[in-house]
Amino acid sequence: MSEIATRIEAGPPTPGGALSRVACLVAQPFLTRIVRRIAQRHPALFARLGAHCRTDYVIDPVELPFALHLRPDPERLILRATPRDRLPPAGASIRGRFLLLLELIDAEQDGDAAFFSRDLEIGGDTEAVVRLRNALDDVDGSIAEEAADMFGPPGRAILAQLRRRYRHVEPQGDGR
Amino acid sequence: MSVAELICPAGTPSALRTAVDAGADAVYCGFQNATNARNFPGLNFTPQELEEAVAYAHGRGAKVLLALNTYPPAGRTALWREAAEIGARVGVDAVIVADMGVADHIARAHPGIRLHLSVQAAASSPEAIRYYCAHFGVKRVVLPRILTIAEIRQIRKEIPCEIETFIFGNHGLMVEGRCSLTSYLTGQSTNMDGVCSPASHVEYVRHEDGAMTSRLAGFAIDRFGPDEKAGYPTICKGRYNAPHRPEGYYAFEEPISLNLAPMLHQLIEAGVHAFKIEGRQRSKSYVRTVVSAFRKAVDEIRAGRRADLDGLVALTEGRKQTQGAFATKKWR
Ligand code: SF4
């Protein structure tokens, strides 16, 4: 296991532990619905993931009060908002600014370029990360907008607000 | 003036559609196996996806080139035969080959298919290129990235086929089809398994001070300082300690990308028929940005205007770019 994965497992000191737990509780019902819908609409994603459907991914948007635990198993999908001190052992980890991660999911940014510039950190099983990247890259259109559309005008307003909010902010904690 | 076709990469069906929509004249892609040199996890096409991709491209006036550009190991040729068969059935416009056996098989079994000679064949002299043309009916050669423009101009006069050159993307050690560095560490061959530095053997380690070490099969390839730009974890781009260079140095090649944007005009004048953009392993975002930029540039040049191509450096490895041997034989 790489140092980054170990460090993410242990979790960096997150300011406001209670805040993080509340944020997770608020986000979770939305995340569950979003991941189910995306999986339903894009079944080809799972073929590209292959055996890594059962990998535990930790996706860490450095400015958010929580990280995400993703296990893209079509039989038992998990996308969980999790306080950083409660994350499961990561098979693979992906870390970067929220907006960058959002744009990578939507193929608006190039993952290799973000890696070259050191704006994106990956750890653990590199093959798992490459598979997830390629699977997401094969999805036409914007996953973020699809997710926002599920919640109608309020969903779209929240997405626009998140994009604005995280366009220029400096990350907290030890995030770069 | 030559045609200056724009040949663009696609690692997924969605990337292929992106390339076509961004103005690619042709898109090259491969199957999800060792028959092509970008056999990466989660990348490439199923036979059905290729069929749909050909229909999409042809419907919009673009071509699809199938990369069968690896070398079949003895006794395992069935995979390459099958790939050629599928390519012929779905109507690809050309097959890009490196191995003489594969070229010979396709020339005999599928005589209607146009053959392009891959850069992996490393054919860089008029004699070598004419051999492939005479024996297998090769119609286009993708030149290794070791020639100056003056040399390309001279070769063009001495060969009976079209020339394709890389204009943008990964810039390796330039011993295409012959590099065994990866095999040495991982046991997997770039040339036969289709993957250099397989992701399954790559590991990134972040250190407390923000530095990052990239490792291949347990061996450190490079250590990037907290604010240093990074590169691919390939051995040819590794930074090593040696008794005479204890501070660590790039022994073979640096993390850097080829960018011939300022040379397009000269390449066209030298008789280059097609421009190739590297990067089937890259994202749709890269494909969209690079293809659109070069589409515009080629159109400007065709119209007799100066092409303006700033802004691609953000997509280069290590955020550095070179014109490599195209400008000078002393590029390092
Ligand atoms: S080690 Fe470098 S030169 Fe060799 S195959 Fe890999 S990228 Fe190419």
Coordinates of C-alpha atoms and ligand atoms in Angstrom, one line a residue:
Chain A
M1 CA 0.0 0.0 0.0
S2 CA 1.4 3.4 -0.9
E3 CA 2.0 6.2 1.6
I4 CA -0.8 8.3 0.2
A5 CA -3.4 5.5 0.6
T6 CA -2.2 4.9 4.2
R7 CA -2.3 8.6 5.0
I8 CA -5.9 8.8 3.6
E9 CA -6.9 5.8 5.5
A10 CA -5.6 7.4 8.7
G11 CA -7.3 10.7 7.7
P12 CA -5.7 14.1 7.9
P13 CA -6.9 16.3 10.8
T14 CA -10.2 17.7 9.6
P15 CA -11.4 20.9 11.1
G16 CA -14.8 20.6 12.6
G17 CA -15.4 16.8 13.0
A18 CA -19.0 17.4 14.0
L19 CA -19.6 19.6 11.0
S20 CA -18.2 16.8 8.8
R21 CA -20.6 14.3 10.2
V22 CA -23.6 16.6 9.7
A23 CA -22.5 17.3 6.1
C24 CA -22.2 13.6 5.4
L25 CA -25.7 13.0 6.7
V26 CA -27.1 15.8 4.5
A27 CA -25.3 14.7 1.4
Q28 CA -25.9 10.9 1.7
P29 CA -29.5 10.6 0.4
F30 CA -28.6 12.6 -2.7
L31 CA -25.4 10.6 -3.4
T32 CA -27.3 7.3 -3.1
R33 CA -29.9 8.4 -5.6
I34 CA -27.3 9.9 -8.0
V35 CA -25.0 6.8 -8.1
R36 CA -28.0 4.5 -8.7
R37 CA -29.3 6.6 -11.5
I38 CA -25.9 7.0 -13.2
A39 CA -25.3 3.2 -13.0
Q40 CA -28.7 2.5 -14.5
R41 CA -28.2 4.9 -17.4
H42 CA -24.6 3.9 -18.2
P43 CA -24.3 0.2 -17.8
A44 CA -21.2 0.1 -20.1
L45 CA -19.2 1.7 -17.3
F46 CA -19.1 -1.6 -15.5
A47 CA -17.6 -3.5 -18.5
R48 CA -14.7 -1.0 -18.6
L49 CA -14.2 -1.3 -14.9
G50 CA -13.9 -5.1 -15.1
A51 CA -12.8 -6.7 -11.8
H52 CA -12.3 -3.3 -10.3
C53 CA -16.0 -3.0 -9.7
R54 CA -15.2 -4.4 -6.3
T55 CA -12.4 -2.0 -5.6
D56 CA -12.9 0.5 -2.8
Y57 CA -12.1 3.9 -4.2
V58 CA -11.5 6.9 -1.9
I59 CA -12.2 10.2 -3.7
D60 CA -11.0 13.1 -1.7
P61 CA -12.1 16.6 -2.8
V62 CA -9.7 18.5 -0.6
E63 CA -11.9 21.5 0.2
L64 CA -15.0 19.5 1.1
P65 CA -15.7 18.6 4.7
F66 CA -15.8 14.9 3.8
A67 CA -14.4 12.4 1.3
L68 CA -16.3 9.9 -0.8
H69 CA -16.1 6.1 -0.6
L70 CA -17.0 4.6 -4.0
R71 CA -17.4 0.9 -4.6
P72 CA -18.8 0.7 -8.2
D73 CA -20.2 -2.9 -7.8
P74 CA -23.4 -3.2 -9.9
E75 CA -24.7 -5.7 -7.4
R76 CA -24.1 -3.5 -4.4
L77 CA -23.3 0.1 -5.3
I78 CA -21.7 2.3 -2.7
L79 CA -21.1 6.0 -2.9
R80 CA -20.8 7.3 0.6
A81 CA -19.9 10.6 2.1
T82 CA -17.5 9.8 4.9
P83 CA -15.6 11.8 7.4
R84 CA -11.9 11.5 6.7
D85 CA -11.2 9.8 10.0
R86 CA -13.8 7.1 9.2
L87 CA -12.8 6.1 5.7
P88 CA -12.4 2.4 4.9
P89 CA -9.0 1.1 3.7
A90 CA -8.6 2.4 0.2
G91 CA -7.8 0.1 -2.7
A92 CA -7.2 3.2 -4.8
S93 CA -7.3 6.9 -3.9
I94 CA -7.8 10.1 -6.0
R95 CA -7.3 13.5 -4.4
G96 CA -7.6 17.0 -5.8
R97 CA -9.7 20.1 -5.7
F98 CA -13.4 19.6 -5.9
L99 CA -13.9 21.5 -9.1
L100 CA -11.0 19.6 -10.8
L101 CA -12.5 16.3 -9.8
L102 CA -15.9 17.4 -11.1
E103 CA -14.4 18.4 -14.4
L104 CA -12.4 15.2 -14.7
I105 CA -15.7 13.2 -14.2
D106 CA -17.2 15.3 -17.0
A107 CA -14.2 15.0 -19.3
E108 CA -13.7 18.8 -19.3
Q109 CA -10.2 18.4 -18.0
D110 CA -7.5 15.9 -18.9
G111 CA -6.4 13.6 -16.1
D112 CA -2.9 13.2 -17.3
A113 CA -2.4 16.9 -17.6
A114 CA -3.7 17.4 -14.0
F115 CA -1.3 14.6 -12.9
F116 CA 1.6 16.3 -14.7
S117 CA 0.8 19.6 -13.0
R118 CA 0.5 17.9 -9.6
D119 CA -3.0 19.1 -9.2
L120 CA -4.2 15.5 -9.0
E121 CA -2.8 12.8 -6.7
I122 CA -3.4 9.2 -7.1
G123 CA -2.5 6.4 -4.7
G124 CA -3.0 2.7 -4.2
D125 CA -3.8 0.5 -7.1
T126 CA -2.9 2.5 -10.2
E127 CA -4.7 0.1 -12.6
A128 CA -8.0 0.7 -10.6
V129 CA -7.6 4.4 -11.1
V130 CA -6.8 4.1 -14.8
R131 CA -9.9 1.9 -15.3
L132 CA -12.2 4.2 -13.5
R133 CA -10.8 7.2 -15.5
N134 CA -11.3 5.4 -18.8
A135 CA -14.8 4.1 -17.9
L136 CA -15.9 7.6 -16.9
D137 CA -14.3 9.1 -20.0
D138 CA -16.4 6.9 -22.3
V139 CA -19.6 8.5 -20.9
D140 CA -21.1 11.0 -23.3
G141 CA -22.3 14.3 -21.8
S142 CA -22.0 15.6 -18.3
I143 CA -22.5 13.2 -15.4
A144 CA -22.6 16.2 -13.0
E145 CA -25.4 17.8 -15.1
E146 CA -27.3 14.5 -15.3
A147 CA -27.1 14.3 -11.5
A148 CA -28.2 17.9 -11.1
D149 CA -31.1 17.3 -13.5
M150 CA -32.5 14.6 -11.3
F151 CA -33.4 17.2 -8.8
G152 CA -34.8 19.7 -11.2
P153 CA -34.2 23.5 -11.0
P154 CA -33.0 23.3 -7.4
G155 CA -30.4 20.6 -8.4
R156 CA -29.2 22.7 -11.3
A157 CA -29.0 25.8 -9.0
I158 CA -26.9 23.8 -6.5
L159 CA -24.5 22.6 -9.2
A160 CA -24.0 26.1 -10.5
Q161 CA -23.5 27.3 -6.9
L162 CA -20.9 24.6 -6.3
R163 CA -19.1 25.5 -9.5
R164 CA -19.0 29.1 -8.5
R165 CA -18.1 28.4 -4.9
Y166 CA -15.1 26.2 -5.7
R167 CA -13.7 28.0 -8.7
H168 CA -11.2 30.1 -6.8
V169 CA -11.1 28.9 -3.2
E170 CA -7.9 27.7 -1.6
P171 CA -8.0 24.2 -0.2
Q172 CA -8.1 23.6 3.6
G173 CA -5.8 21.5 5.7
D174 CA -2.8 20.0 4.0
G175 CA -4.4 19.9 0.5
R176 CA -2.4 21.4 -2.3
Chain B
M1 CA 0.8 21.4 -51.2
S2 CA 0.1 17.9 -49.7
V3 CA -3.3 17.0 -48.2
A4 CA -2.3 17.3 -44.6
E5 CA -4.9 14.9 -43.2
L6 CA -5.3 15.1 -39.5
I7 CA -5.0 11.7 -37.9
C8 CA -6.4 11.7 -34.3
P9 CA -6.4 9.2 -31.4
A10 CA -9.3 7.6 -29.7
G11 CA -9.2 5.3 -26.7
T12 CA -12.9 4.9 -26.3
P13 CA -16.0 5.2 -28.6
S14 CA -16.9 8.5 -26.9
A15 CA -13.4 9.9 -27.7
L16 CA -13.7 8.8 -31.3
R17 CA -17.0 10.7 -31.6
T18 CA -15.3 13.7 -30.0
A19 CA -12.4 13.5 -32.4
V20 CA -14.7 13.3 -35.5
D21 CA -16.8 16.2 -34.2
A22 CA -13.6 18.2 -33.6
G23 CA -12.6 17.9 -37.2
A24 CA -10.4 14.7 -37.5
D25 CA -9.9 13.5 -41.0
A26 CA -9.2 10.0 -39.6
V27 CA -9.3 8.5 -36.2
Y28 CA -7.1 5.6 -35.1
C29 CA -8.0 3.1 -32.5
G30 CA -7.5 -0.5 -31.3
F31 CA -9.1 -3.5 -29.7
Q32 CA -9.1 -4.4 -26.0
N33 CA -6.2 -6.8 -26.3
A34 CA -2.5 -7.2 -27.1
T35 CA -3.0 -6.5 -30.8
N36 CA -2.3 -2.8 -30.3
A37 CA 0.3 -0.7 -28.6
R38 CA -2.1 1.0 -26.1
N39 CA -3.4 -2.1 -24.4
F40 CA -4.3 -0.2 -21.3
P41 CA -7.0 -1.2 -18.7
G42 CA -10.4 0.0 -19.5
L43 CA -9.3 1.5 -22.8
N44 CA -10.1 0.6 -26.4
F45 CA -12.9 -1.0 -28.4
T46 CA -15.0 -4.1 -28.5
P47 CA -15.8 -5.4 -32.1
Q48 CA -19.3 -4.1 -31.8
E49 CA -18.1 -0.7 -30.6
L50 CA -15.7 -0.5 -33.5
E51 CA -18.5 -1.3 -36.0
E52 CA -20.6 1.5 -34.5
A53 CA -17.6 3.8 -34.5
V54 CA -17.0 3.2 -38.2
A55 CA -20.6 4.0 -39.0
Y56 CA -20.4 7.2 -37.0
A57 CA -17.1 8.3 -38.6
H58 CA -18.2 7.4 -42.2
G59 CA -21.5 9.2 -41.7
R60 CA -19.5 12.3 -41.1
G61 CA -16.9 11.9 -43.8
A62 CA -14.1 10.7 -41.5
K63 CA -12.0 7.5 -41.7
V64 CA -11.2 4.9 -39.1
L65 CA -7.8 3.3 -39.0
L66 CA -7.3 0.2 -36.9
A67 CA -4.1 -0.2 -35.0
L68 CA -2.8 -3.8 -35.2
N69 CA 0.7 -2.5 -34.5
T70 CA 2.2 -5.1 -32.1
Y71 CA 4.3 -8.2 -32.8
P72 CA 2.5 -11.5 -32.3
P73 CA 4.7 -13.9 -30.3
A74 CA 5.2 -17.3 -32.0
G75 CA 2.2 -19.6 -31.6
R76 CA -0.2 -16.7 -30.6
T77 CA -1.0 -15.3 -34.1
A78 CA -4.8 -16.2 -33.9
L79 CA -5.5 -13.0 -32.0
W80 CA -4.1 -10.9 -34.7
R81 CA -5.8 -12.8 -37.5
E82 CA -9.1 -12.5 -35.8
A83 CA -8.5 -8.7 -35.3
A84 CA -7.8 -8.3 -39.0
E85 CA -10.8 -10.3 -39.9
I86 CA -13.1 -8.1 -37.7
G87 CA -11.5 -4.9 -39.1
A88 CA -12.2 -6.1 -42.6
R89 CA -15.8 -7.1 -41.7
V90 CA -16.7 -3.7 -40.1
G91 CA -15.1 -1.7 -42.9
V92 CA -12.1 0.1 -41.4
D93 CA -10.4 2.3 -43.9
A94 CA -6.9 1.0 -43.2
V95 CA -5.0 -1.2 -40.8
I96 CA -1.8 0.1 -39.2
V97 CA 0.7 -2.8 -38.9
A98 CA 4.3 -3.1 -37.6
D99 CA 5.0 -6.8 -38.0
M100 CA 5.9 -8.3 -41.4
G101 CA 3.9 -11.5 -40.6
V102 CA 0.8 -9.4 -39.8
A103 CA 1.3 -7.3 -42.9
D104 CA 1.8 -10.4 -45.1
H105 CA -1.3 -12.1 -43.7
I106 CA -3.5 -9.1 -44.3
A107 CA -2.1 -8.5 -47.8
R108 CA -3.0 -12.1 -48.7
A109 CA -6.2 -12.7 -46.7
H110 CA -7.8 -9.2 -47.0
P111 CA -6.3 -7.8 -50.2
G112 CA -8.8 -5.0 -50.3
I113 CA -7.6 -3.4 -47.1
R114 CA -5.2 -0.5 -47.2
L115 CA -2.1 -1.0 -45.1
H116 CA -0.2 1.7 -43.2
L117 CA 3.2 1.0 -41.7
S118 CA 3.2 1.8 -38.0
V119 CA 5.9 3.8 -36.4
Q120 CA 6.5 0.6 -34.4
A121 CA 8.1 -0.9 -37.5
A122 CA 10.8 1.8 -37.2
A123 CA 11.3 2.1 -41.0
S124 CA 13.3 5.2 -41.4
S125 CA 15.3 4.7 -44.7
P126 CA 14.0 4.7 -48.3
E127 CA 15.2 1.1 -48.6
A128 CA 13.3 -0.2 -45.7
I129 CA 10.1 1.7 -46.6
R130 CA 10.3 0.5 -50.3
Y131 CA 10.6 -3.1 -49.0
Y132 CA 7.3 -2.9 -47.2
C133 CA 5.7 -1.2 -50.2
A134 CA 7.0 -3.8 -52.6
H135 CA 6.2 -6.9 -50.6
F136 CA 3.0 -6.0 -48.7
G137 CA 1.5 -3.1 -50.7
V138 CA 1.9 -0.6 -47.9
K139 CA 0.4 2.7 -48.9
R140 CA 1.6 5.0 -46.1
V141 CA 4.5 5.0 -43.7
V142 CA 4.4 6.6 -40.2
L143 CA 7.9 7.8 -39.8
P144 CA 9.9 7.3 -36.6
R145 CA 10.5 10.6 -34.7
I146 CA 14.2 10.6 -35.5
L147 CA 14.4 12.4 -38.8
T148 CA 14.9 16.1 -39.6
I149 CA 12.6 17.8 -42.0
A150 CA 15.3 17.9 -44.7
E151 CA 15.6 14.1 -44.3
I152 CA 11.9 13.7 -44.6
R153 CA 11.9 15.8 -47.8
Q154 CA 14.6 13.6 -49.3
I155 CA 12.9 10.3 -48.3
R156 CA 9.6 11.5 -49.8
K157 CA 11.4 11.7 -53.2
E158 CA 12.6 8.1 -52.9
I159 CA 9.5 6.2 -51.8
P160 CA 6.3 5.3 -53.6
C161 CA 4.0 5.8 -50.6
E162 CA 2.5 8.6 -48.5
I163 CA 4.2 9.9 -45.4
E164 CA 2.6 10.4 -42.0
T165 CA 4.5 12.1 -39.1
F166 CA 3.7 12.7 -35.5
I167 CA 3.1 16.4 -34.7
F168 CA 2.0 16.3 -31.0
G169 CA 2.2 14.0 -28.0
N170 CA 4.3 11.6 -26.1
H171 CA 8.0 11.7 -27.0
G172 CA 9.7 8.5 -25.9
L173 CA 13.2 7.1 -26.5
M174 CA 12.5 6.9 -30.2
V175 CA 13.5 3.3 -30.7
E176 CA 9.9 2.4 -31.7
G177 CA 9.1 -1.3 -31.8
R178 CA 12.5 -2.1 -30.3
C179 CA 12.4 -0.9 -26.7
S180 CA 12.6 -3.6 -24.1
L181 CA 13.0 -1.5 -21.0
T182 CA 9.6 -2.3 -19.7
S183 CA 10.0 -6.1 -20.3
Y184 CA 13.2 -5.9 -18.3
L185 CA 11.3 -4.7 -15.1
T186 CA 7.8 -6.0 -15.5
G187 CA 8.0 -9.1 -17.7
Q188 CA 5.4 -7.6 -20.0
S189 CA 6.5 -6.4 -23.5
T190 CA 5.6 -3.1 -25.0
N191 CA 5.9 -4.6 -28.4
M192 CA 4.1 -7.9 -27.9
D193 CA 1.7 -7.2 -25.0
G194 CA 1.1 -3.7 -26.1
V195 CA 1.7 -1.9 -22.9
C196 CA 4.7 0.1 -21.7
S197 CA 4.8 0.5 -17.9
P198 CA 1.6 -1.5 -17.2
A199 CA -0.6 0.3 -14.7
S200 CA -0.7 -2.8 -12.6
H201 CA 3.0 -2.4 -11.9
V202 CA 2.9 1.4 -11.3
E203 CA 2.8 3.0 -7.9
Y204 CA 2.8 6.6 -6.7
V205 CA 4.1 7.3 -3.2
R206 CA 3.4 10.7 -1.7
H207 CA 5.9 11.8 1.0
E208 CA 5.2 14.0 4.0
D209 CA 7.0 17.0 2.4
G210 CA 4.7 16.8 -0.6
A211 CA 7.2 15.1 -2.9
M212 CA 6.1 12.1 -4.9
T213 CA 8.0 9.0 -6.0
S214 CA 6.8 7.0 -9.0
R215 CA 7.7 3.4 -9.0
L216 CA 7.6 0.7 -11.7
A217 CA 7.6 -2.9 -10.4
G218 CA 9.0 -1.7 -7.2
F219 CA 11.9 0.3 -8.7
A220 CA 11.9 4.1 -8.2
I221 CA 11.6 5.8 -11.6
D222 CA 11.6 9.4 -10.4
R223 CA 11.0 11.6 -7.3
F224 CA 9.3 14.9 -8.0
G225 CA 9.7 17.7 -5.5
P226 CA 6.6 19.2 -4.0
D227 CA 6.3 21.9 -6.8
E228 CA 7.9 20.0 -9.6
K229 CA 5.9 19.0 -12.7
A230 CA 5.6 15.2 -13.1
G231 CA 5.9 12.8 -16.1
Y232 CA 4.8 9.4 -17.1
P233 CA 6.3 6.5 -15.1
T234 CA 8.2 5.1 -18.1
I235 CA 11.8 4.0 -17.7
C236 CA 12.9 6.1 -20.6
K237 CA 11.8 9.2 -18.7
G238 CA 13.3 8.1 -15.4
R239 CA 15.7 10.2 -13.3
Y240 CA 18.5 8.1 -12.0
N241 CA 21.5 8.3 -9.7
A242 CA 24.8 7.3 -11.1
P243 CA 28.3 7.4 -9.6
H244 CA 29.2 10.3 -11.9
R245 CA 25.8 12.0 -11.4
P246 CA 24.9 11.5 -7.8
E247 CA 22.3 14.3 -7.9
G248 CA 20.1 12.3 -10.2
Y249 CA 19.7 12.9 -13.9
Y250 CA 17.5 12.0 -16.9
A251 CA 19.7 9.3 -18.5
F252 CA 17.6 8.7 -21.6
E253 CA 14.9 11.3 -22.2
E254 CA 13.1 13.9 -20.1
P255 CA 9.4 14.2 -19.3
I256 CA 8.5 16.2 -22.4
S257 CA 6.1 16.2 -25.3
L258 CA 6.5 16.6 -29.0
N259 CA 4.8 19.7 -30.4
L260 CA 5.4 20.6 -34.0
A261 CA 2.9 23.3 -34.2
P262 CA 5.4 25.9 -35.5
M263 CA 6.6 23.4 -38.2
L264 CA 3.4 22.4 -39.9
H265 CA 4.0 24.6 -42.9
Q266 CA 7.5 23.1 -43.4
L267 CA 6.2 19.6 -43.0
I268 CA 3.5 20.1 -45.6
E269 CA 6.1 21.6 -48.0
A270 CA 8.4 18.6 -47.4
G271 CA 5.6 16.4 -48.7
V272 CA 4.1 15.0 -45.5
H273 CA 0.6 13.7 -46.4
A274 CA -0.8 13.2 -42.9
F275 CA -0.3 14.6 -39.4
K276 CA -0.6 12.3 -36.4
I277 CA -1.6 13.3 -32.9
E278 CA -0.5 10.8 -30.2
G279 CA -2.6 10.0 -27.2
R280 CA -5.1 7.1 -27.3
Q281 CA -4.5 6.9 -23.5
R282 CA -5.5 10.5 -23.0
S283 CA -9.0 11.9 -22.2
K284 CA -11.7 13.2 -24.4
S285 CA -10.8 16.7 -23.1
Y286 CA -7.3 16.3 -24.6
V287 CA -8.7 14.9 -27.8
R288 CA -11.2 17.8 -28.1
T289 CA -8.6 20.5 -27.3
V290 CA -5.7 19.2 -29.4
V291 CA -7.7 18.1 -32.4
S292 CA -9.7 21.4 -32.6
A293 CA -6.5 23.4 -32.3
F294 CA -4.7 21.5 -35.1
R295 CA -7.8 21.4 -37.3
K296 CA -7.9 25.2 -37.2
A297 CA -4.2 25.5 -37.8
V298 CA -4.2 23.1 -40.8
D299 CA -7.2 25.0 -42.3
E300 CA -5.4 28.3 -41.8
I301 CA -2.3 27.0 -43.6
R302 CA -4.3 25.6 -46.4
A303 CA -6.0 29.0 -46.8
G304 CA -2.5 30.5 -47.0
R305 CA -2.6 32.2 -43.6
R306 CA -0.3 31.9 -40.6
A307 CA -1.5 29.3 -38.0
D308 CA -1.7 30.4 -34.4
L309 CA -1.3 27.5 -32.0
D310 CA -0.6 28.7 -28.5
G311 CA -2.0 27.1 -25.3
L312 CA -1.2 23.5 -25.9
V313 CA 1.6 23.4 -23.4
A314 CA -0.8 22.8 -20.6
L315 CA -1.4 19.3 -22.0
T316 CA 2.3 18.4 -22.4
E317 CA 4.2 16.0 -20.2
G318 CA 6.1 17.8 -17.5
R319 CA 4.6 20.9 -19.1
K320 CA 7.5 21.0 -21.4
Q321 CA 7.6 20.6 -25.2
T322 CA 10.2 19.9 -27.9
Q323 CA 10.5 19.8 -31.6
G324 CA 12.8 16.8 -31.1
A325 CA 14.8 15.5 -34.1
F326 CA 12.5 17.4 -36.5
A327 CA 14.5 20.5 -35.6
T328 CA 17.9 19.1 -34.7
K329 CA 19.6 15.8 -34.2
K330 CA 20.9 17.1 -30.9
W331 CA 17.5 17.5 -29.3
R332 CA 18.9 16.3 -25.9
Ligands
SF4_1 S1 10.2 2.9 -22.0 FE1 9.9 4.8 -23.3 S2 10.8 4.4 -25.3 FE2 10.5 2.4 -24.2 S3 8.4 1.7 -24.9 FE3 8.2 2.8 -23.0 S4 7.7 5.0 -23.6 FE4 8.6 3.9 -25.4

